[in-house]
Amino acid sequence: MGLLEFQAVVLAAGKGSRFPELLEGRPKCLLPIGTYPLIWYPLRMLQRHGFQDAIVIVLEHEKSEIQQRIEKTQLKMKLEFFTITGDSDIGTADSLRMVADRIKSDVVVVSSDTIVELSLYPLLKQFREQRASFVSLLVQNGGLQKVTVPGPKMKHKLERDLFGINSQNNRLLFMGSESDFEENFTISGHLLRLNEEMDIRSGLLDTHIYVISKWVFDYLEASTDISTLKGELLPLIVKKQMSSSSKVQASTEKPTSEHNVNFEARNIHHYVPNTEMDRKITSSSIFNQGSDLLANNRIRCYVVIAPENSFGTRVNTMASYWRANQQVMKFFPSVTDLPVTALNGTNSDIKSNQLMESAIGEQAKICEKTSISGSIIGSHCTVNPKSRLINCTLMDHVSIGENVILENCIVGEKTIVESGVTLKNCLIGSNYTVTTGSKKENQHLSNAERFMEI
């Protein structure tokens, strides 16, 4: 199995609507994780798996900034940037449909906010061995409940996915979100009768890493009413496993999806390959025995579940962003195949001898008599003498005055923290000045008057 059999598409047009107070209008995919932009991690993952090029879907007005930032990371991949306008309501499936004419093979689709330390090879192996329609990577969804997020104290609601998985072969039989169901969760009787070994799992996180068959893109290109990948397209394909190509008929039944969207009737089986190998797999599959509904079995969906202690996350909330930066020193080597020292800039001026488990970006200046532990210091930052930083993330061009104490804080780009300031559990926006002697806790400090409520 050669990786030339697969193309790679990276979805990087997300607007980060769940944490506008952190982005303040900047590209979500350029948020710093350690001293690298978020999008670098999935691109680095693809590169170390042998991918030489990828299609990157971005918002048109963000393309130049994203391209320039990626170039600074010295990736060796050839990237083709495909732009979409930011003023239109375009979903993930919509954006994939726009590049469908560029898809010539099966595809690895990755979200730009995904960080995992797992190999892609088990997914590719499962995909090829089962001749699957798609395979999804799932990780254990834990750890965020214990995160203390900088800023005002508030409850951060965790979204949970629901998966119905055949425990014998990891076939994906159902997917949805808890938000789809107000109180009761119901599974159709015929699905349960056909799959006695099905487990309903709610503690798993969809990493938004998918290996998808070429025929799915052909189907998507013709299905202009499907807007989202995870919410509409993939649940529909999972559902269609339960139908036979010979019995497809018009229906107004709603597929189980995050949005419960009505789909106009169409014969999806028209797009599914039916080679001699497919027919042999069908005739020999235990999964089909005793079921005329699954007599066709040409649509096949699977998952790969990561080992319990594997690091994997999607950086799409304040809590997940904060957790990723707190743990970057631990997961960086296994995620990137680079030493943890690669997080440090090569031309920084560091005079402090009290640096513990911290990363310092390019051209940063860390003065003597400073103490920095468990923190990320961005490029071109200055930390003046007699200041102490504990579990903090400083974005680029931040200036920290003398006698400053910061604990559990995020500091935005080009912000100035003047002398004698003490901040704990605070989120400070970009281009903000924290005046001399300020003492604040659990505050959001920003030049913006207000942010959109989510």
Short mmCIF file of C-alpha atoms in Angstrom, two decimals:
data_model
loop_
_atom_site.label_atom_id
_atom_site.label_comp_id
_atom_site.label_asym_id
_atom_site.label_seq_id
_atom_site.Cartn_x
_atom_site.Cartn_y
_atom_site.Cartn_z
CA MET A 1 0.00 0.00 0.00
CA GLY A 2 1.66 3.20 -1.15
CA LEU A 3 0.71 6.63 0.10
CA LEU A 4 0.61 7.78 -3.52
CA GLU A 5 -2.75 6.01 -3.56
CA PHE A 6 -4.15 8.75 -1.31
CA GLN A 7 -4.56 12.49 -1.57
CA ALA A 8 -4.63 14.77 1.48
CA VAL A 9 -7.06 17.60 2.15
CA VAL A 10 -6.74 19.89 5.18
CA LEU A 11 -9.80 21.88 6.28
CA ALA A 12 -8.57 25.25 7.55
CA ALA A 13 -11.45 27.64 6.87
CA GLY A 14 -12.99 27.44 10.33
CA LYS A 15 -13.88 30.78 11.91
CA GLY A 16 -13.42 29.71 15.54
CA SER A 17 -16.86 30.93 16.56
CA ARG A 18 -16.64 29.06 19.87
CA PHE A 19 -13.84 31.25 21.23
CA PRO A 20 -13.87 34.69 19.56
CA GLU A 21 -12.37 36.27 22.67
CA LEU A 22 -9.16 34.37 21.96
CA LEU A 23 -9.00 34.90 18.19
CA GLU A 24 -10.14 38.51 17.93
CA GLY A 25 -10.55 38.15 14.16
CA ARG A 26 -7.34 36.23 13.48
CA PRO A 27 -7.17 32.88 11.65
CA LYS A 28 -8.06 30.06 14.01
CA CYS A 29 -5.54 27.71 12.38
CA LEU A 30 -2.68 30.06 13.33
CA LEU A 31 -3.30 29.94 17.08
CA PRO A 32 0.03 29.06 18.71
CA ILE A 33 0.40 25.62 20.24
CA GLY A 34 3.80 25.81 21.80
CA THR A 35 5.76 27.98 19.38
CA TYR A 36 4.14 26.54 16.23
CA PRO A 37 0.81 27.42 14.60
CA LEU A 38 -2.01 24.97 15.12
CA ILE A 39 -2.22 23.98 11.43
CA TRP A 40 1.44 22.92 11.46
CA TYR A 41 0.64 19.84 13.55
CA PRO A 42 -1.70 18.05 11.08
CA LEU A 43 0.54 19.11 8.19
CA ARG A 44 3.59 17.73 10.01
CA MET A 45 1.64 14.51 10.67
CA LEU A 46 0.90 14.12 6.95
CA GLN A 47 4.50 14.88 6.00
CA ARG A 48 5.99 12.30 8.35
CA HIS A 49 3.59 9.71 6.91
CA GLY A 50 5.04 10.30 3.45
CA PHE A 51 2.58 12.75 1.95
CA GLN A 52 4.41 15.12 -0.39
CA ASP A 53 1.54 17.48 -1.13
CA ALA A 54 -1.87 18.50 0.20
CA ILE A 55 -4.83 20.69 -0.65
CA VAL A 56 -5.43 23.27 2.09
CA ILE A 57 -8.86 24.93 2.14
CA VAL A 58 -8.74 28.42 3.69
CA LEU A 59 -10.78 31.62 3.80
CA GLU A 60 -9.80 33.94 0.97
CA HIS A 61 -8.86 36.91 3.15
CA GLU A 62 -6.69 34.70 5.40
CA LYS A 63 -4.72 32.89 2.70
CA SER A 64 -1.72 35.20 2.57
CA GLU A 65 -1.20 35.29 6.34
CA ILE A 66 -1.59 31.51 6.67
CA GLN A 67 0.73 30.83 3.75
CA GLN A 68 3.45 33.11 5.11
CA ARG A 69 3.24 31.60 8.60
CA ILE A 70 3.46 28.03 7.30
CA GLU A 71 6.48 28.92 5.17
CA LYS A 72 8.33 29.95 8.33
CA THR A 73 7.94 26.44 9.75
CA GLN A 74 9.99 25.02 6.84
CA LEU A 75 7.65 22.18 5.97
CA LYS A 76 8.78 20.24 2.93
CA MET A 77 5.30 19.55 1.55
CA LYS A 78 3.88 21.19 -1.55
CA LEU A 79 0.66 22.92 -0.53
CA GLU A 80 -2.12 23.95 -2.89
CA PHE A 81 -4.28 26.60 -1.25
CA PHE A 82 -7.94 26.64 -2.25
CA THR A 83 -9.83 29.70 -1.07
CA ILE A 84 -13.49 30.27 -0.19
CA THR A 85 -15.11 33.58 0.60
CA GLY A 86 -15.60 34.35 4.25
CA ASP A 87 -18.96 36.11 3.87
CA SER A 88 -20.86 32.99 2.84
CA ASP A 89 -22.16 30.24 5.11
CA ILE A 90 -20.14 27.36 3.70
CA GLY A 91 -19.99 24.06 5.57
CA THR A 92 -17.22 21.49 5.52
CA ALA A 93 -18.96 19.31 2.94
CA ASP A 94 -19.60 22.40 0.80
CA SER A 95 -15.89 23.22 0.78
CA LEU A 96 -14.97 19.63 -0.07
CA ARG A 97 -17.46 19.72 -2.94
CA MET A 98 -15.61 22.74 -4.32
CA VAL A 99 -12.37 20.76 -4.64
CA ALA A 100 -14.05 17.56 -5.89
CA ASP A 101 -12.69 18.11 -9.40
CA ARG A 102 -9.17 17.93 -7.94
CA ILE A 103 -9.81 14.57 -6.26
CA LYS A 104 -8.46 11.69 -8.35
CA SER A 105 -8.06 9.00 -5.66
CA ASP A 106 -9.11 8.06 -2.14
CA VAL A 107 -8.55 10.88 0.34
CA VAL A 108 -7.27 11.54 3.84
CA VAL A 109 -9.27 14.51 5.17
CA VAL A 110 -7.89 16.26 8.27
CA SER A 111 -9.14 19.24 10.23
CA SER A 112 -6.54 21.94 10.84
CA ASP A 113 -7.35 21.94 14.57
CA THR A 114 -6.48 18.27 15.12
CA ILE A 115 -3.47 17.12 17.14
CA VAL A 116 -2.88 13.39 17.63
CA GLU A 117 0.17 11.33 18.47
CA LEU A 118 -1.09 8.28 16.60
CA SER A 119 0.04 6.71 13.37
CA LEU A 120 -2.27 6.96 10.38
CA TYR A 121 -1.26 3.51 9.16
CA PRO A 122 -3.93 1.58 11.14
CA LEU A 123 -6.59 3.76 9.48
CA LEU A 124 -5.15 3.22 6.01
CA LYS A 125 -4.80 -0.51 6.68
CA GLN A 126 -8.40 -0.80 7.89
CA PHE A 127 -9.59 1.22 4.90
CA ARG A 128 -7.82 -0.97 2.37
CA GLU A 129 -8.50 -4.35 4.00
CA GLN A 130 -12.22 -3.66 4.38
CA ARG A 131 -12.56 -1.69 1.14
CA ALA A 132 -14.31 0.82 3.33
CA SER A 133 -16.39 3.84 2.35
CA PHE A 134 -14.73 5.76 5.14
CA VAL A 135 -12.72 5.15 8.31
CA SER A 136 -12.66 7.60 11.23
CA LEU A 137 -10.11 7.95 14.04
CA LEU A 138 -11.54 8.18 17.56
CA VAL A 139 -9.67 8.99 20.77
CA GLN A 140 -10.63 8.92 24.44
CA ASN A 141 -12.49 12.13 25.27
CA GLY A 142 -11.08 12.95 28.70
CA GLY A 143 -9.11 15.54 30.59
CA LEU A 144 -11.01 18.72 29.71
CA GLN A 145 -13.26 18.53 32.76
CA LYS A 146 -10.28 19.26 35.02
CA VAL A 147 -8.99 22.25 33.05
CA THR A 148 -9.13 25.69 34.72
CA VAL A 149 -9.55 28.04 31.76
CA PRO A 150 -8.16 31.58 32.10
CA GLY A 151 -10.77 34.31 32.21
CA PRO A 152 -14.11 34.71 34.04
CA LYS A 153 -15.29 31.61 35.84
CA MET A 154 -17.90 29.84 33.78
CA LYS A 155 -19.02 26.35 32.95
CA HIS A 156 -17.60 25.08 29.69
CA LYS A 157 -20.09 22.67 28.22
CA LEU A 158 -18.48 19.63 26.66
CA GLU A 159 -20.05 18.34 23.48
CA ARG A 160 -20.26 14.57 23.36
CA ASP A 161 -20.59 12.34 20.35
CA LEU A 162 -22.49 9.06 20.29
CA PHE A 163 -21.21 6.09 18.30
CA GLY A 164 -22.71 2.68 17.69
CA ILE A 165 -19.78 0.35 17.06
CA ASN A 166 -19.67 -3.37 16.34
CA SER A 167 -17.39 -4.63 19.11
CA GLN A 168 -16.12 -7.51 16.97
CA ASN A 169 -14.84 -5.64 13.94
CA ASN A 170 -15.10 -1.89 14.74
CA ARG A 171 -17.71 -1.35 12.08
CA LEU A 172 -19.43 2.00 12.59
CA LEU A 173 -23.20 1.47 12.68
CA PHE A 174 -24.45 4.74 14.11
CA MET A 175 -23.08 8.24 14.71
CA GLY A 176 -24.68 11.32 16.18
CA SER A 177 -24.37 13.92 18.89
CA GLU A 178 -25.96 14.15 22.32
CA SER A 179 -27.39 17.49 21.25
CA ASP A 180 -29.56 15.64 18.72
CA PHE A 181 -31.54 14.05 21.53
CA GLU A 182 -33.38 16.13 24.11
CA GLU A 183 -33.96 13.43 26.73
CA ASN A 184 -34.28 9.94 25.32
CA PHE A 185 -31.90 8.18 23.00
CA THR A 186 -33.49 5.58 20.72
CA ILE A 187 -32.02 3.08 18.28
CA SER A 188 -34.16 1.45 15.62
CA GLY A 189 -35.14 -2.15 16.30
CA HIS A 190 -33.92 -3.51 12.99
CA LEU A 191 -30.47 -2.01 13.60
CA LEU A 192 -30.27 -3.78 16.96
CA ARG A 193 -31.52 -7.05 15.51
CA LEU A 194 -28.92 -6.95 12.78
CA ASN A 195 -26.10 -6.04 15.16
CA GLU A 196 -26.25 -7.88 18.45
CA GLU A 197 -22.63 -6.97 19.14
CA MET A 198 -23.18 -3.20 18.90
CA ASP A 199 -21.85 -1.04 21.73
CA ILE A 200 -23.09 2.54 22.22
CA ARG A 201 -20.08 4.69 23.13
CA SER A 202 -20.24 8.27 24.43
CA GLY A 203 -16.73 8.75 25.80
CA LEU A 204 -14.96 9.00 22.45
CA LEU A 205 -13.88 12.08 20.50
CA ASP A 206 -14.04 12.24 16.73
CA THR A 207 -10.64 13.65 15.74
CA HIS A 208 -11.92 14.73 12.32
CA ILE A 209 -9.33 12.54 10.63
CA TYR A 210 -11.09 10.53 7.95
CA VAL A 211 -9.97 8.22 5.17
CA ILE A 212 -12.68 8.58 2.54
CA SER A 213 -13.32 6.67 -0.68
CA LYS A 214 -13.23 8.51 -3.99
CA TRP A 215 -16.83 7.52 -4.71
CA VAL A 216 -18.01 9.52 -1.70
CA PHE A 217 -16.61 12.67 -3.32
CA ASP A 218 -18.41 11.78 -6.55
CA TYR A 219 -21.64 11.42 -4.59
CA LEU A 220 -21.03 14.65 -2.68
CA GLU A 221 -20.39 16.57 -5.89
CA ALA A 222 -23.89 15.64 -7.07
CA SER A 223 -25.57 16.18 -3.68
CA THR A 224 -25.67 19.94 -3.39
CA ASP A 225 -28.05 19.97 -0.41
CA ILE A 226 -25.49 18.34 1.89
CA SER A 227 -23.56 21.06 3.68
CA THR A 228 -21.54 19.49 6.53
CA LEU A 229 -19.20 16.51 6.62
CA LYS A 230 -19.64 15.15 10.14
CA GLY A 231 -23.16 16.42 10.70
CA GLU A 232 -24.77 15.28 7.44
CA LEU A 233 -22.67 13.40 4.90
CA LEU A 234 -20.99 10.79 7.10
CA PRO A 235 -24.11 9.92 9.17
CA LEU A 236 -26.02 9.46 5.91
CA ILE A 237 -23.40 7.04 4.56
CA VAL A 238 -23.46 5.13 7.87
CA LYS A 239 -27.24 4.91 7.65
CA LYS A 240 -27.18 3.70 4.05
CA GLN A 241 -25.22 0.60 5.15
CA MET A 242 -28.60 -0.69 6.28
CA SER A 243 -30.23 -0.43 2.84
CA SER A 244 -29.93 -2.69 -0.16
CA SER A 245 -29.23 -1.20 -3.57
CA SER A 246 -32.10 -3.22 -5.01
CA LYS A 247 -34.56 -1.72 -2.53
CA VAL A 248 -33.70 1.95 -2.67
CA GLN A 249 -36.88 3.95 -2.94
CA ALA A 250 -38.11 7.45 -2.33
CA SER A 251 -38.31 8.27 1.35
CA THR A 252 -38.83 11.26 3.59
CA GLU A 253 -37.13 9.56 6.53
CA LYS A 254 -34.65 11.74 8.38
CA PRO A 255 -31.12 10.40 8.73
CA THR A 256 -29.67 10.43 12.22
CA SER A 257 -27.32 13.39 12.15
CA GLU A 258 -26.34 16.38 14.20
CA HIS A 259 -28.84 18.53 12.31
CA ASN A 260 -31.57 16.02 11.44
CA VAL A 261 -31.57 17.27 7.88
CA ASN A 262 -34.06 15.99 5.34
CA PHE A 263 -32.33 14.67 2.25
CA GLU A 264 -34.07 14.38 -1.06
CA ALA A 265 -34.20 10.78 -2.21
CA ARG A 266 -31.31 9.67 -4.39
CA ASN A 267 -29.70 6.34 -5.11
CA ILE A 268 -26.37 6.53 -3.34
CA HIS A 269 -25.61 2.98 -4.45
CA HIS A 270 -25.23 4.23 -7.99
CA TYR A 271 -21.90 5.77 -6.93
CA VAL A 272 -20.53 2.78 -5.02
CA PRO A 273 -18.05 0.58 -6.93
CA ASN A 274 -19.09 -3.03 -7.42
CA THR A 275 -15.98 -4.86 -8.55
CA GLU A 276 -15.34 -8.58 -8.53
CA MET A 277 -13.44 -8.12 -5.26
CA ASP A 278 -16.46 -6.38 -3.73
CA ARG A 279 -18.71 -9.26 -4.72
CA LYS A 280 -16.33 -11.78 -3.17
CA ILE A 281 -16.20 -9.79 0.07
CA THR A 282 -19.99 -9.60 0.09
CA SER A 283 -20.46 -13.33 -0.42
CA SER A 284 -17.97 -14.24 2.32
CA SER A 285 -18.96 -11.62 4.92
CA ILE A 286 -20.39 -12.93 8.19
CA PHE A 287 -21.85 -9.46 8.67
CA ASN A 288 -24.44 -10.15 5.97
CA GLN A 289 -25.65 -13.57 6.93
CA GLY A 290 -29.38 -13.81 7.61
CA SER A 291 -30.08 -10.26 6.47
CA ASP A 292 -31.56 -9.26 3.15
CA LEU A 293 -31.14 -5.62 4.18
CA LEU A 294 -27.39 -6.11 4.21
CA ALA A 295 -27.25 -8.48 1.28
CA ASN A 296 -25.54 -5.77 -0.71
CA ASN A 297 -22.96 -4.65 1.88
CA ARG A 298 -21.12 -2.40 -0.55
CA ILE A 299 -21.19 0.59 1.80
CA ARG A 300 -18.87 -0.12 4.72
CA CYS A 301 -17.95 2.33 7.51
CA TYR A 302 -15.37 1.69 10.23
CA VAL A 303 -13.55 3.36 13.10
CA VAL A 304 -10.10 2.99 14.60
CA ILE A 305 -10.09 3.62 18.35
CA ALA A 306 -6.84 4.94 19.79
CA PRO A 307 -5.25 3.30 22.84
CA GLU A 308 -6.53 4.80 26.07
CA ASN A 309 -3.39 6.73 27.01
CA SER A 310 -2.79 8.23 23.57
CA PHE A 311 -2.91 12.02 23.29
CA GLY A 312 -5.47 13.34 20.88
CA THR A 313 -7.55 16.48 20.78
CA ARG A 314 -9.34 19.00 18.62
CA VAL A 315 -8.43 22.56 19.51
CA ASN A 316 -11.87 24.05 18.97
CA THR A 317 -12.71 25.48 22.41
CA MET A 318 -10.96 27.59 25.03
CA ALA A 319 -10.61 24.53 27.26
CA SER A 320 -9.00 22.38 24.55
CA TYR A 321 -6.67 25.22 23.51
CA TRP A 322 -5.53 25.76 27.07
CA ARG A 323 -5.04 22.03 27.67
CA ALA A 324 -3.02 21.62 24.46
CA ASN A 325 -0.58 24.33 25.47
CA GLN A 326 -0.27 22.97 28.98
CA GLN A 327 0.67 19.55 27.65
CA VAL A 328 2.66 20.46 24.54
CA MET A 329 6.02 19.71 26.20
CA LYS A 330 4.82 16.15 26.85
CA PHE A 331 3.22 15.27 23.53
CA PHE A 332 5.45 17.26 21.15
CA PRO A 333 8.09 14.55 20.48
CA SER A 334 5.57 11.76 19.85
CA VAL A 335 3.28 13.97 17.73
CA THR A 336 6.00 15.48 15.56
CA ASP A 337 8.97 13.07 15.67
CA LEU A 338 11.09 16.06 16.71
CA PRO A 339 12.93 16.64 20.01
CA VAL A 340 11.23 18.94 22.50
CA THR A 341 14.13 21.38 21.98
CA ALA A 342 12.64 22.13 18.55
CA LEU A 343 10.04 24.21 20.41
CA ASN A 344 12.77 26.73 21.26
CA GLY A 345 13.97 29.47 18.93
CA THR A 346 17.61 29.33 17.89
CA ASN A 347 18.28 33.06 18.19
CA SER A 348 16.66 34.04 21.48
CA ASP A 349 18.47 36.02 24.17
CA ILE A 350 17.99 34.04 27.38
CA LYS A 351 19.79 35.25 30.49
CA SER A 352 17.59 33.61 33.12
CA ASN A 353 18.75 30.45 34.84
CA GLN A 354 15.26 29.65 36.12
CA LEU A 355 13.51 28.14 33.13
CA MET A 356 11.53 24.98 33.83
CA GLU A 357 9.49 23.04 31.26
CA SER A 358 9.00 26.09 29.09
CA ALA A 359 9.39 26.91 25.39
CA ILE A 360 10.87 30.17 24.13
CA GLY A 361 10.15 31.43 20.60
CA GLU A 362 12.38 33.12 18.04
CA GLN A 363 14.11 36.40 18.98
CA ALA A 364 12.59 36.46 22.45
CA LYS A 365 14.47 38.24 25.23
CA ILE A 366 14.37 36.72 28.71
CA CYS A 367 16.23 38.92 31.19
CA GLU A 368 18.16 37.86 34.26
CA LYS A 369 16.39 37.40 37.62
CA THR A 370 13.27 36.02 35.94
CA SER A 371 11.51 32.77 36.73
CA ILE A 372 9.47 30.96 34.06
CA SER A 373 7.86 27.56 34.55
CA GLY A 374 5.36 25.56 32.50
CA SER A 375 4.96 28.44 30.05
CA ILE A 376 5.04 29.20 26.33
CA ILE A 377 6.79 32.43 25.31
CA GLY A 378 6.09 33.55 21.74
CA SER A 379 8.48 35.10 19.23
CA HIS A 380 9.81 38.62 19.82
CA CYS A 381 8.59 38.66 23.44
CA THR A 382 10.44 40.45 26.23
CA VAL A 383 10.33 39.44 29.90
CA ASN A 384 12.06 42.01 32.12
CA PRO A 385 13.88 41.32 35.41
CA LYS A 386 12.26 40.20 38.66
CA SER A 387 9.18 38.83 36.92
CA ARG A 388 7.64 35.39 37.42
CA LEU A 389 5.49 33.44 34.94
CA ILE A 390 3.74 30.21 35.92
CA ASN A 391 1.67 28.15 33.45
CA CYS A 392 1.22 30.99 30.99
CA THR A 393 0.94 31.32 27.21
CA LEU A 394 2.34 34.50 25.66
CA MET A 395 1.64 35.08 22.00
CA ASP A 396 4.09 37.01 19.78
CA HIS A 397 5.46 40.50 20.52
CA VAL A 398 4.36 40.61 24.18
CA SER A 399 6.24 42.86 26.59
CA ILE A 400 6.36 41.99 30.30
CA GLY A 401 7.64 44.71 32.65
CA GLU A 402 9.61 44.35 35.87
CA ASN A 403 8.19 42.77 39.03
CA VAL A 404 5.29 41.17 37.20
CA ILE A 405 3.60 37.97 38.43
CA LEU A 406 1.46 36.03 35.92
CA GLU A 407 -0.15 32.72 36.81
CA ASN A 408 -2.42 30.66 34.58
CA CYS A 409 -2.79 33.44 31.99
CA ILE A 410 -3.09 33.80 28.22
CA VAL A 411 -1.62 37.03 26.84
CA GLY A 412 -2.53 38.14 23.31
CA GLU A 413 -0.21 39.50 20.62
CA LYS A 414 1.48 42.89 21.04
CA THR A 415 0.14 43.32 24.56
CA ILE A 416 2.10 45.30 27.15
CA VAL A 417 2.04 44.28 30.80
CA GLU A 418 3.54 47.15 32.76
CA SER A 419 5.63 46.88 35.93
CA GLY A 420 4.25 45.62 39.22
CA VAL A 421 1.25 43.83 37.71
CA THR A 422 -0.18 40.67 39.32
CA LEU A 423 -2.60 38.58 37.26
CA LYS A 424 -4.05 35.15 37.99
CA ASN A 425 -6.33 33.11 35.72
CA CYS A 426 -6.71 36.01 33.30
CA LEU A 427 -7.23 36.20 29.54
CA ILE A 428 -5.68 39.33 28.02
CA GLY A 429 -6.56 40.29 24.46
CA SER A 430 -4.18 41.54 21.79
CA ASN A 431 -2.82 45.11 21.64
CA TYR A 432 -3.90 45.69 25.24
CA THR A 433 -1.99 47.52 27.96
CA VAL A 434 -2.24 46.28 31.56
CA THR A 435 -1.38 49.40 33.57
CA THR A 436 1.24 49.59 36.28
CA GLY A 437 0.39 47.91 39.58
CA SER A 438 -2.84 46.25 38.40
CA LYS A 439 -3.97 43.23 40.42
CA LYS A 440 -6.67 41.11 38.82
CA GLU A 441 -8.01 37.56 38.95
CA ASN A 442 -10.36 35.62 36.68
CA GLN A 443 -10.72 38.59 34.32
CA HIS A 444 -10.99 39.00 30.56
CA LEU A 445 -9.08 42.16 29.64
CA SER A 446 -9.60 43.41 26.10
CA ASN A 447 -9.95 46.51 23.95
CA ALA A 448 -13.09 45.04 22.41
CA GLU A 449 -16.30 46.25 24.02
CA ARG A 450 -18.05 42.92 23.69
CA PHE A 451 -17.99 39.64 21.88
CA MET A 452 -20.72 37.65 20.24
CA GLU A 453 -22.43 35.27 22.62
CA ILE A 454 -22.15 31.61 21.57
#
